[in-house]
Short mmCIF file of C-alpha atoms and ligand atoms in Angstrom, two decimals:
data_model
loop_
_atom_site.label_atom_id
_atom_site.label_comp_id
_atom_site.label_asym_id
_atom_site.label_seq_id
_atom_site.Cartn_x
_atom_site.Cartn_y
_atom_site.Cartn_z
CA MET A 1 15.41 -10.50 -29.12
CA ARG A 2 13.90 -11.36 -25.76
CA HIS A 3 10.39 -10.55 -24.56
CA PHE A 4 9.71 -9.96 -20.87
CA ALA A 5 6.38 -9.42 -19.13
CA VAL A 6 6.49 -7.56 -15.83
CA VAL A 7 3.08 -7.97 -14.22
CA GLY A 8 2.33 -5.03 -11.96
CA SER A 9 3.26 -1.38 -12.34
CA GLY A 10 4.10 -0.48 -8.76
CA PRO A 11 7.63 0.37 -7.62
CA ALA A 12 8.81 -3.22 -7.85
CA GLY A 13 7.54 -3.58 -11.41
CA PHE A 14 9.14 -0.32 -12.52
CA TYR A 15 12.54 -0.98 -10.90
CA THR A 16 12.60 -4.44 -12.47
CA ALA A 17 11.82 -3.02 -15.88
CA GLU A 18 14.54 -0.36 -15.36
CA ALA A 19 17.06 -2.99 -14.49
CA LEU A 20 16.10 -5.31 -17.36
CA GLU A 21 16.38 -2.43 -19.79
CA LYS A 22 19.88 -1.60 -18.47
CA ALA A 23 20.93 -5.25 -18.74
CA TYR A 24 19.50 -5.95 -22.18
CA GLY A 25 19.47 -2.58 -24.00
CA ASP A 26 17.87 -3.05 -27.41
CA GLN A 27 18.12 -6.87 -27.10
CA ALA A 28 14.78 -7.02 -25.23
CA ARG A 29 11.24 -5.70 -25.20
CA ILE A 30 9.78 -5.19 -21.82
CA ASP A 31 6.01 -4.97 -21.26
CA ILE A 32 4.72 -3.74 -17.94
CA LEU A 33 1.15 -4.99 -17.50
CA ASP A 34 -1.33 -3.74 -14.98
CA ARG A 35 -4.93 -4.50 -14.11
CA TYR A 36 -5.64 -0.69 -14.13
CA PRO A 37 -5.26 1.72 -17.06
CA VAL A 38 -2.96 3.88 -14.92
CA PRO A 39 0.29 2.76 -13.31
CA TYR A 40 2.22 3.12 -10.03
CA GLY A 41 0.37 0.76 -7.73
CA LEU A 42 0.57 1.89 -4.09
CA ILE A 43 2.28 5.08 -5.10
CA ARG A 44 -1.09 6.10 -6.45
CA PHE A 45 -3.43 4.10 -4.21
CA GLY A 46 -1.49 3.64 -0.96
CA VAL A 47 0.99 6.40 -0.14
CA ALA A 48 -0.87 9.07 1.77
CA PRO A 49 -2.29 11.93 -0.30
CA ASP A 50 -0.73 14.49 2.05
CA HIS A 51 2.72 13.06 1.31
CA GLN A 52 3.09 14.42 -2.25
CA SER A 53 6.85 14.59 -2.10
CA LEU A 54 6.99 10.76 -1.79
CA LYS A 55 4.67 10.38 -4.73
CA ALA A 56 7.12 12.32 -6.82
CA VAL A 57 9.17 9.07 -7.17
CA SER A 58 6.73 8.27 -10.03
CA LYS A 59 8.69 10.78 -12.19
CA ARG A 60 11.56 8.27 -12.19
CA TYR A 61 9.11 5.59 -13.31
CA ASP A 62 7.85 7.83 -16.08
CA LYS A 63 11.37 7.86 -17.53
CA VAL A 64 11.39 4.02 -17.54
CA ALA A 65 8.00 3.98 -19.30
CA GLU A 66 9.22 6.45 -21.88
CA SER A 67 12.33 4.50 -22.74
CA ALA A 68 12.53 2.75 -26.03
CA GLY A 69 12.43 -0.82 -24.88
CA VAL A 70 9.52 -0.51 -22.42
CA ASP A 71 5.76 -0.52 -23.03
CA PHE A 72 2.88 -0.06 -20.61
CA ILE A 73 -0.11 -2.36 -21.18
CA GLY A 74 -2.95 -1.48 -18.81
CA ASN A 75 -6.49 -2.77 -18.11
CA VAL A 76 -5.31 -6.41 -18.19
CA THR A 77 -5.78 -8.54 -15.06
CA VAL A 78 -3.44 -11.51 -15.01
CA GLY A 79 -5.21 -14.57 -13.64
CA ARG A 80 -8.52 -13.39 -15.10
CA ASP A 81 -7.99 -11.98 -18.60
CA ILE A 82 -4.90 -14.16 -19.24
CA SER A 83 -3.25 -16.94 -17.26
CA VAL A 84 0.36 -17.04 -16.16
CA ALA A 85 0.84 -20.21 -18.27
CA GLU A 86 -0.37 -18.26 -21.38
CA LEU A 87 1.99 -15.43 -20.59
CA LEU A 88 4.85 -17.90 -20.34
CA ASP A 89 4.03 -19.07 -23.86
CA LEU A 90 4.20 -15.57 -25.16
CA TYR A 91 7.18 -14.20 -23.16
CA ASP A 92 10.66 -15.49 -22.33
CA ALA A 93 10.22 -14.52 -18.69
CA VAL A 94 7.30 -13.45 -16.54
CA ILE A 95 7.97 -11.38 -13.41
CA LEU A 96 5.10 -11.14 -11.00
CA ALA A 97 5.12 -7.73 -9.24
CA ILE A 98 1.45 -7.70 -8.22
CA GLY A 99 2.03 -6.47 -4.65
CA ALA A 100 0.05 -7.56 -1.63
CA PRO A 101 -3.37 -5.79 -1.93
CA HIS A 102 -5.39 -7.89 0.53
CA ASP A 103 -5.86 -6.99 4.20
CA ARG A 104 -4.87 -9.60 6.71
CA LYS A 105 -7.77 -10.65 8.89
CA LEU A 106 -7.82 -9.92 12.62
CA GLY A 107 -9.19 -13.39 13.38
CA ILE A 108 -11.44 -12.22 16.25
CA PRO A 109 -15.23 -12.33 16.74
CA GLY A 110 -17.06 -9.28 15.49
CA GLU A 111 -14.59 -8.30 12.80
CA ASP A 112 -17.28 -8.60 10.10
CA LEU A 113 -19.58 -6.06 11.80
CA PRO A 114 -20.31 -2.93 9.78
CA GLY A 115 -17.84 -0.23 10.85
CA VAL A 116 -14.83 -2.55 10.79
CA VAL A 117 -12.68 -1.94 7.69
CA GLY A 118 -9.25 -3.03 6.58
CA SER A 119 -6.62 -0.40 5.97
CA ALA A 120 -6.36 -1.37 2.27
CA GLU A 121 -10.05 -0.47 1.94
CA PHE A 122 -9.80 2.73 4.02
CA VAL A 123 -6.58 3.90 2.34
CA GLY A 124 -8.05 2.95 -1.10
CA TRP A 125 -11.16 4.97 -0.30
CA TYR A 126 -9.32 8.22 0.42
CA ASN A 127 -6.84 7.61 -2.45
CA GLY A 128 -9.46 6.98 -5.18
CA HIS A 129 -9.03 3.27 -5.63
CA PRO A 130 -11.97 2.13 -7.80
CA GLU A 131 -12.69 -0.95 -5.66
CA PHE A 132 -13.25 1.11 -2.54
CA ALA A 133 -15.00 4.24 -3.90
CA ASP A 134 -18.20 3.14 -2.24
CA LEU A 135 -16.74 2.22 1.15
CA ASP A 136 -18.50 5.05 3.00
CA PRO A 137 -16.75 4.49 6.37
CA PRO A 138 -18.91 5.53 9.33
CA LEU A 139 -17.56 8.97 10.49
CA ASP A 140 -20.62 10.03 12.44
CA GLY A 141 -19.41 8.65 15.82
CA THR A 142 -16.96 10.35 18.14
CA HIS A 143 -14.48 7.46 18.61
CA ALA A 144 -12.40 5.56 16.06
CA ALA A 145 -9.72 2.95 16.59
CA VAL A 146 -6.85 1.90 14.40
CA ILE A 147 -5.34 -1.51 15.12
CA GLY A 148 -1.65 -1.84 14.33
CA ASN A 149 1.62 -0.11 15.16
CA GLY A 150 3.16 0.58 11.76
CA ASN A 151 3.19 3.58 9.40
CA VAL A 152 0.00 2.52 7.71
CA ALA A 153 -1.80 2.77 11.05
CA LEU A 154 -0.32 6.23 11.49
CA ASP A 155 -1.43 7.28 8.04
CA CYS A 156 -5.03 6.25 8.76
CA ALA A 157 -5.06 7.98 12.18
CA ARG A 158 -3.51 11.17 10.77
CA ILE A 159 -5.98 11.35 7.82
CA LEU A 160 -8.86 11.02 10.36
CA SER A 161 -7.43 13.82 12.45
CA LYS A 162 -6.62 16.45 9.80
CA THR A 163 -8.60 19.60 9.06
CA HIS A 164 -9.77 20.61 5.59
CA HIS A 165 -7.04 23.19 5.53
CA GLU A 166 -4.33 20.61 6.21
CA PHE A 167 -5.27 18.75 3.05
CA GLU A 168 -4.26 21.76 0.89
CA GLY A 169 -1.86 20.54 -1.78
CA SER A 170 -2.76 16.91 -1.27
CA ASP A 171 -4.54 14.78 -3.89
CA ILE A 172 -7.06 13.34 -1.49
CA VAL A 173 -10.07 12.25 -3.49
CA GLY A 174 -13.07 14.60 -3.34
CA HIS A 175 -15.56 12.16 -1.84
CA ALA A 176 -13.18 11.44 1.07
CA LEU A 177 -12.44 15.10 1.74
CA ASP A 178 -16.17 15.92 1.86
CA ALA A 179 -16.88 13.00 4.21
CA LEU A 180 -13.96 13.89 6.49
CA ASP A 181 -15.20 17.50 6.60
CA GLY A 182 -18.37 16.23 8.20
CA SER A 183 -16.66 13.78 10.49
CA GLY A 184 -17.60 13.77 14.21
CA ILE A 185 -14.51 11.75 15.33
CA THR A 186 -12.57 13.41 18.11
CA THR A 187 -10.75 10.44 19.63
CA ILE A 188 -8.64 8.08 17.59
CA THR A 189 -7.10 5.21 19.59
CA ILE A 190 -4.08 3.40 18.10
CA LEU A 191 -3.94 -0.08 19.54
CA GLY A 192 -0.66 -2.05 19.64
CA ARG A 193 -0.26 -5.51 21.08
CA ARG A 194 3.27 -4.70 22.32
CA GLY A 195 5.06 -1.65 23.65
CA PRO A 196 6.74 1.47 22.28
CA HIS A 197 10.01 -0.34 21.57
CA GLN A 198 8.19 -2.76 19.29
CA ILE A 199 6.61 -0.12 16.96
CA ALA A 200 7.30 -0.14 13.22
CA MET A 201 6.75 3.62 12.85
CA THR A 202 9.36 5.92 11.36
CA PRO A 203 10.51 9.24 12.79
CA LYS A 204 9.14 11.43 9.97
CA GLU A 205 5.64 9.94 10.26
CA LEU A 206 5.63 10.14 14.04
CA GLY A 207 7.13 13.66 14.13
CA GLU A 208 4.24 14.99 12.03
CA LEU A 209 1.79 14.17 14.83
CA GLY A 210 3.34 16.87 16.98
CA HIS A 211 2.34 19.55 14.43
CA LEU A 212 -1.28 18.69 13.68
CA GLU A 213 -3.65 21.62 13.61
CA ALA A 214 -6.48 20.02 15.58
CA ALA A 215 -5.14 16.89 17.26
CA SER A 216 -2.70 16.13 20.08
CA PRO A 217 -0.86 12.78 20.43
CA ILE A 218 -1.35 11.21 23.83
CA VAL A 219 1.23 8.69 25.08
CA ASP A 220 1.51 7.17 28.53
CA GLY A 221 5.05 7.48 29.88
CA ALA A 222 4.49 4.40 32.09
CA ASP A 223 4.49 2.21 28.92
CA PHE A 224 8.19 2.83 28.28
CA PRO A 225 11.17 0.78 29.51
CA PRO A 226 13.86 2.84 31.35
CA PRO A 227 15.55 5.39 29.02
CA GLU A 228 18.88 3.44 29.06
CA ALA A 229 17.07 0.64 27.13
CA ASP A 230 16.88 3.00 24.11
CA GLU A 231 20.67 2.90 23.73
CA ALA A 232 20.58 -0.57 22.23
CA LEU A 233 18.16 0.47 19.51
CA GLU A 234 19.09 1.06 15.89
CA PRO A 235 19.50 4.87 15.40
CA GLY A 236 16.35 5.47 13.31
CA HIS A 237 14.22 3.44 15.66
CA ARG A 238 15.73 5.23 18.65
CA LYS A 239 14.70 8.51 17.06
CA SER A 240 11.12 7.28 16.74
CA ILE A 241 11.16 6.27 20.42
CA THR A 242 12.61 9.68 21.40
CA ILE A 243 9.71 11.33 19.58
CA LEU A 244 7.19 9.14 21.40
CA ARG A 245 8.84 9.87 24.73
CA GLY A 246 8.52 13.57 23.88
CA PHE A 247 4.75 13.14 23.36
CA ALA A 248 4.53 11.36 26.70
CA GLY A 249 6.22 14.33 28.36
CA THR A 250 3.93 16.92 26.75
CA PRO A 251 0.45 17.59 28.17
CA ALA A 252 -2.41 17.48 25.62
CA ASP A 253 -3.04 20.87 24.00
CA ASP A 254 -6.55 21.82 25.20
CA SER A 255 -7.04 24.23 22.30
CA LYS A 256 -7.06 21.19 19.95
CA PRO A 257 -10.36 19.30 19.83
CA LYS A 258 -9.03 15.89 18.82
CA ARG A 259 -6.92 13.28 20.61
CA MET A 260 -4.75 10.59 19.07
CA VAL A 261 -4.23 8.12 21.90
CA PHE A 262 -1.48 5.46 21.74
CA ASP A 263 -2.74 2.43 23.64
CA PHE A 264 0.23 0.03 24.00
CA PHE A 265 0.15 -3.53 25.38
CA ALA A 266 -3.42 -3.79 24.10
CA LYS A 267 -4.57 -6.89 22.23
CA PRO A 268 -8.00 -6.75 20.64
CA VAL A 269 -9.98 -9.93 21.58
CA ARG A 270 -13.39 -9.16 20.11
CA ILE A 271 -15.51 -6.44 18.60
CA GLU A 272 -18.97 -5.86 19.97
CA GLY A 273 -22.01 -3.82 18.91
CA ASN A 274 -25.64 -3.89 18.17
CA GLY A 275 -25.64 -4.59 14.39
CA LYS A 276 -22.55 -2.43 13.95
CA ALA A 277 -19.20 -1.92 15.68
CA GLN A 278 -19.42 0.00 18.94
CA THR A 279 -16.64 -1.29 21.21
CA ILE A 280 -13.39 -3.29 21.00
CA VAL A 281 -12.75 -5.52 23.92
CA VAL A 282 -9.01 -5.39 24.52
CA GLU A 283 -6.80 -7.60 26.71
CA ARG A 284 -3.87 -5.96 28.51
CA THR A 285 -0.58 -7.66 27.58
CA GLU A 286 3.00 -7.82 28.69
CA LEU A 287 6.13 -8.94 26.94
CA ASP A 288 7.29 -12.53 27.42
CA GLU A 289 10.96 -13.61 27.43
CA LYS A 290 11.06 -13.71 23.59
CA GLY A 291 9.47 -10.25 23.28
CA ALA A 292 6.08 -11.56 22.19
CA ALA A 293 2.76 -10.25 23.63
CA ARG A 294 1.37 -12.43 26.42
CA GLY A 295 -2.16 -11.75 27.62
CA THR A 296 -2.56 -10.87 31.35
CA GLY A 297 -6.26 -11.82 31.53
CA GLU A 298 -7.23 -8.20 32.31
CA THR A 299 -9.65 -6.83 29.72
CA TYR A 300 -11.23 -3.41 29.17
CA GLU A 301 -13.35 -1.73 26.45
CA VAL A 302 -12.35 0.85 23.90
CA PRO A 303 -15.31 2.64 22.29
CA ALA A 304 -15.10 2.85 18.49
CA SER A 305 -17.76 3.08 15.77
CA LEU A 306 -15.07 3.03 13.12
CA ILE A 307 -12.35 0.39 13.49
CA ILE A 308 -9.53 0.18 10.94
CA SER A 309 -7.30 -2.81 11.07
CA ALA A 310 -3.79 -2.10 9.80
CA ILE A 311 -2.02 -5.34 10.60
CA GLY A 312 -0.53 -6.29 7.27
CA TYR A 313 -1.33 -7.51 3.81
CA SER A 314 -1.19 -10.59 1.60
CA THR A 315 -0.75 -11.31 -2.07
CA PRO A 316 -3.71 -13.13 -3.66
CA PRO A 317 -2.91 -16.57 -5.02
CA VAL A 318 -2.81 -16.80 -8.81
CA GLU A 319 -3.72 -20.01 -10.61
CA GLY A 320 -0.71 -22.15 -11.40
CA VAL A 321 1.73 -20.18 -9.23
CA PRO A 322 3.06 -21.88 -6.08
CA TYR A 323 1.85 -20.01 -3.00
CA ASP A 324 3.23 -19.59 0.53
CA GLU A 325 0.06 -19.58 2.68
CA ARG A 326 1.82 -18.63 5.85
CA GLY A 327 3.80 -15.75 4.35
CA GLY A 328 0.85 -14.60 2.15
CA LYS A 329 3.17 -14.32 -0.92
CA PHE A 330 4.35 -16.39 -3.88
CA LEU A 331 6.57 -19.30 -2.93
CA ASN A 332 9.96 -18.27 -4.32
CA GLU A 333 13.70 -18.67 -3.70
CA ASN A 334 15.31 -15.20 -3.76
CA GLY A 335 12.78 -14.16 -6.41
CA LYS A 336 12.69 -17.28 -8.51
CA ILE A 337 9.41 -19.12 -8.53
CA GLY A 338 10.08 -21.67 -11.30
CA ASP A 339 11.24 -22.02 -14.88
CA ARG A 340 11.21 -18.47 -16.41
CA LEU A 341 8.84 -17.30 -13.68
CA TYR A 342 9.94 -14.79 -11.02
CA ALA A 343 8.43 -12.68 -8.17
CA VAL A 344 9.50 -9.23 -7.06
CA GLY A 345 8.54 -6.60 -4.43
CA TRP A 346 5.76 -7.33 -1.95
CA ALA A 347 4.61 -10.38 -3.99
CA ARG A 348 8.17 -11.79 -3.43
CA ARG A 349 9.00 -10.82 0.13
CA GLY A 350 5.71 -9.89 1.78
CA PRO A 351 4.44 -6.42 2.77
CA THR A 352 7.52 -4.89 4.38
CA GLY A 353 9.95 -2.17 3.54
CA THR A 354 9.77 1.20 1.94
CA ILE A 355 9.40 2.18 -1.71
CA GLY A 356 13.22 2.20 -2.01
CA THR A 357 13.49 -1.43 -0.71
CA ASN A 358 11.91 -2.56 -3.99
CA ARG A 359 14.82 -1.14 -6.07
CA PRO A 360 17.55 -3.67 -5.00
CA ASP A 361 14.80 -6.27 -5.19
CA GLY A 362 14.10 -5.43 -8.79
CA TYR A 363 17.75 -5.30 -9.72
CA GLU A 364 18.35 -8.70 -8.10
CA VAL A 365 15.52 -10.31 -10.03
CA ALA A 366 16.73 -8.76 -13.28
CA GLU A 367 20.12 -10.31 -12.58
CA LEU A 368 18.53 -13.72 -12.10
CA VAL A 369 16.72 -13.33 -15.43
CA ALA A 370 19.97 -12.31 -17.15
CA ALA A 371 21.81 -15.27 -15.61
CA ASP A 372 19.10 -17.69 -16.93
CA MET A 373 18.94 -16.12 -20.45
CA PRO A 374 22.08 -13.97 -21.00
CA PRO A 375 21.76 -10.72 -22.99
CA GLY A 376 22.47 -11.47 -26.64
CA SER A 377 20.56 -14.75 -26.60
CA SER A 378 17.21 -14.83 -28.41
CA SER A 379 13.95 -16.73 -28.87
CA GLU A 380 11.03 -16.72 -31.21
CA ARG A 381 8.28 -15.80 -28.68
CA ALA A 382 5.54 -13.46 -29.83
CA GLY A 383 5.58 -10.95 -26.94
CA ALA A 384 3.14 -7.99 -27.02
CA SER A 385 1.76 -8.73 -30.50
CA GLY A 386 0.72 -12.21 -29.43
CA LEU A 387 -0.66 -10.92 -26.15
CA LYS A 388 -2.84 -8.30 -27.86
CA GLN A 389 -4.18 -10.79 -30.39
CA LEU A 390 -5.17 -13.19 -27.60
CA LEU A 391 -6.75 -10.37 -25.57
CA ALA A 392 -8.74 -9.23 -28.63
CA THR A 393 -10.32 -12.69 -28.94
CA ARG A 394 -11.50 -12.32 -25.34
CA GLY A 395 -12.93 -8.82 -25.75
CA VAL A 396 -10.25 -7.33 -23.42
CA MET A 397 -9.15 -3.83 -24.52
CA PRO A 398 -5.69 -3.02 -23.17
CA THR A 399 -4.65 0.55 -22.68
CA ASP A 400 -1.30 1.94 -23.58
CA TYR A 401 1.08 4.73 -22.58
CA ASP A 402 -0.83 7.42 -24.54
CA ASP A 403 -4.09 6.33 -22.84
CA TRP A 404 -2.50 6.59 -19.42
CA ARG A 405 -1.20 10.06 -20.24
CA LYS A 406 -4.59 11.21 -21.47
CA ILE A 407 -6.17 10.03 -18.20
CA GLU A 408 -3.58 11.76 -16.11
CA GLU A 409 -3.82 15.03 -18.06
CA THR A 410 -7.61 14.97 -17.69
CA GLU A 411 -7.29 14.37 -13.96
CA VAL A 412 -4.88 17.26 -13.53
CA ALA A 413 -7.04 19.53 -15.70
CA ARG A 414 -10.15 18.97 -13.53
CA ALA A 415 -8.30 19.30 -10.18
CA ARG A 416 -9.95 21.27 -7.37
CA PRO A 417 -8.08 24.44 -6.25
CA GLY A 418 -5.23 23.42 -3.96
CA SER A 419 -5.08 19.86 -5.27
CA PRO A 420 -2.66 18.59 -7.91
CA ARG A 421 -5.43 16.37 -9.42
CA GLU A 422 -8.99 15.09 -9.08
CA LYS A 423 -8.77 11.34 -9.50
CA PHE A 424 -11.15 9.22 -11.42
CA VAL A 425 -12.54 6.68 -9.05
CA ARG A 426 -14.16 4.17 -11.31
CA VAL A 427 -12.74 2.10 -14.13
CA GLU A 428 -15.70 3.13 -16.29
CA HIS A 429 -14.73 6.80 -15.84
CA TRP A 430 -11.23 6.12 -16.96
CA LEU A 431 -12.50 4.29 -20.03
CA GLU A 432 -15.03 7.03 -20.80
CA THR A 433 -12.11 9.50 -20.80
CA LEU A 434 -10.57 7.38 -23.55
CA GLY A 435 -13.85 7.36 -25.50
CA ARG A 436 -14.49 3.63 -24.95
C1 LIG B 501 -1.05 2.48 2.90
C2 LIG B 501 0.41 2.36 2.51
C3 LIG B 501 1.18 3.52 2.60
C4 LIG B 501 2.54 3.44 2.22
N1 LIG B 501 3.29 4.55 2.39
C5 LIG B 501 4.58 4.53 2.09
C6 LIG B 501 5.43 5.66 2.26
O1 LIG B 501 4.92 6.72 2.71
N2 LIG B 501 6.71 5.56 1.96
C7 LIG B 501 7.31 4.37 1.52
O2 LIG B 501 8.50 4.30 1.28
N3 LIG B 501 6.55 3.24 1.35
C8 LIG B 501 5.21 3.32 1.64
N4 LIG B 501 4.44 2.20 1.47
C9 LIG B 501 5.10 1.01 0.96
C10 LIG B 501 5.14 0.93 -0.60
O3 LIG B 501 3.95 1.41 -1.13
C11 LIG B 501 5.48 -0.46 -1.06
O4 LIG B 501 6.79 -0.77 -0.62
C12 LIG B 501 5.45 -0.65 -2.60
O5 LIG B 501 4.30 -0.06 -3.16
C13 LIG B 501 5.45 -2.13 -2.94
O6 LIG B 501 5.60 -2.21 -4.33
P1 LIG B 501 5.01 -3.38 -5.31
O7 LIG B 501 5.39 -2.96 -6.61
O8 LIG B 501 5.53 -4.69 -4.72
O9 LIG B 501 3.44 -3.38 -5.06
P2 LIG B 501 2.32 -2.35 -5.45
O10 LIG B 501 2.79 -0.95 -5.33
O11 LIG B 501 1.14 -2.79 -4.71
O12 LIG B 501 2.06 -2.62 -7.04
C14 LIG B 501 1.39 -3.75 -7.49
C15 LIG B 501 0.83 -3.48 -8.84
O13 LIG B 501 0.32 -4.70 -9.41
C16 LIG B 501 -0.96 -4.47 -10.01
N5 LIG B 501 -1.70 -5.77 -9.99
C17 LIG B 501 -2.16 -6.42 -8.90
N6 LIG B 501 -2.75 -7.53 -9.27
C18 LIG B 501 -2.64 -7.65 -10.57
C19 LIG B 501 -3.04 -8.61 -11.55
N7 LIG B 501 -3.69 -9.73 -11.20
N8 LIG B 501 -2.80 -8.37 -12.87
C20 LIG B 501 -2.18 -7.27 -13.28
N9 LIG B 501 -1.74 -6.33 -12.38
C21 LIG B 501 -1.99 -6.48 -11.10
C22 LIG B 501 -1.61 -3.43 -9.13
O14 LIG B 501 -2.63 -2.70 -9.80
C23 LIG B 501 -0.39 -2.51 -8.84
O15 LIG B 501 -0.20 -1.52 -9.84
C24 LIG B 501 3.08 2.22 1.81
C25 LIG B 501 2.26 1.15 1.70
C26 LIG B 501 0.90 1.18 2.01
C27 LIG B 501 0.07 -0.01 1.91
#
């Protein structure tokens, strides 16, 4: 028998567990650990609440959790409740799938002013992440800005621009829906250091902006290279650019009170305000020979009392695990960190790719594990029983699959009309549900 610990129950953790189960069958026990009593990582706390069809991927993960060789052990934070070295004593292999939950810093003056928030915080706030339940982003101004040109920036801008009615069927958390109902924001500027060709936004997410009830996308046609330049683009990307060009060719709909303004070639240089964010000073850029943004020296001001930076994420370092400071992830070679220690998903490759990208990643890492300790081989490690004994001596109470189900059922049972669930937003609330 082999015992494997997969740390993190997001997509990467679940795909790895699925692959390990396929490779080892009843020759292994696989424990998926998570710091929270409920699983799914960014499927629960990141993917937008108005994108329910994407969240349905969790049904596949449920099947993995229900399979005979796999257990969920929640409410255990690795690096705090138990170290990686201790896990390696208890398990044959430890696979770190802890994602990249920290916002990258802008590195400009004024970014610590009230009103400036990272996208992990903002997204966590509207998705019911316990750490960000109290964020209270300022929504009383008229102007907001989102810094970044990826899908996360689009998610933030779209959530700010939607009406109450448009959240029907979503699982946006109640406190965010109430706050957004009272929002005064009418202009959301999306700032990108480079041009339309350099965006990392996908067609589906961009296309949605053309159908918003209360907001029009505004794009300046002068920002685009000549149309022939689109021919060299990869088809999906070309589609995104075609959608953007379509927005540029469509006048703003005056019957809609909100504007989502794409400001390309705009590099934030500082944030100013009297005790809180009021303005971003932006430098106009152009592309250099290598396609990087080069400042032109011309600056201007973008008003914004809420500023969301959506410029990427990093994995937090964990004691005893080699760390790649520049990449903001664990130092690893194709998923291998060291003897019996592996990384997968965003913790392995950094914060890029879709949910599906984590599948081949998980399968690849499971193959590495199987090559290092072939199915059929065995060891005398204690696995889950040893883990639980150790945690008990530390007063840590892990949760299991039944606890997770009880929490989910309770959330669904207390859902508002039109919402699939009403999420618990504090760890204490989860534990209360379990009678602890
Ligand atoms: C805002 C946002 C929106 C997105 N929307 C989409 C989308 O619409 N479509 C799409 O395809 N992709 C989307 N993605 C990307 C997708 O979410 C990621 O590709 C995927 O979640 C990465 O999986 P992961 O398992 O590596 O990390 P995560 O999903 O972050 O999972 C990490 C898990 O590890 C746990 N953990 C962290 N630290 C510890 C610790 N110390 N001890 C124990 N457990 C720990 C966490 O609680 C979490 O459950 C989005 C990403 C973001 C940020």
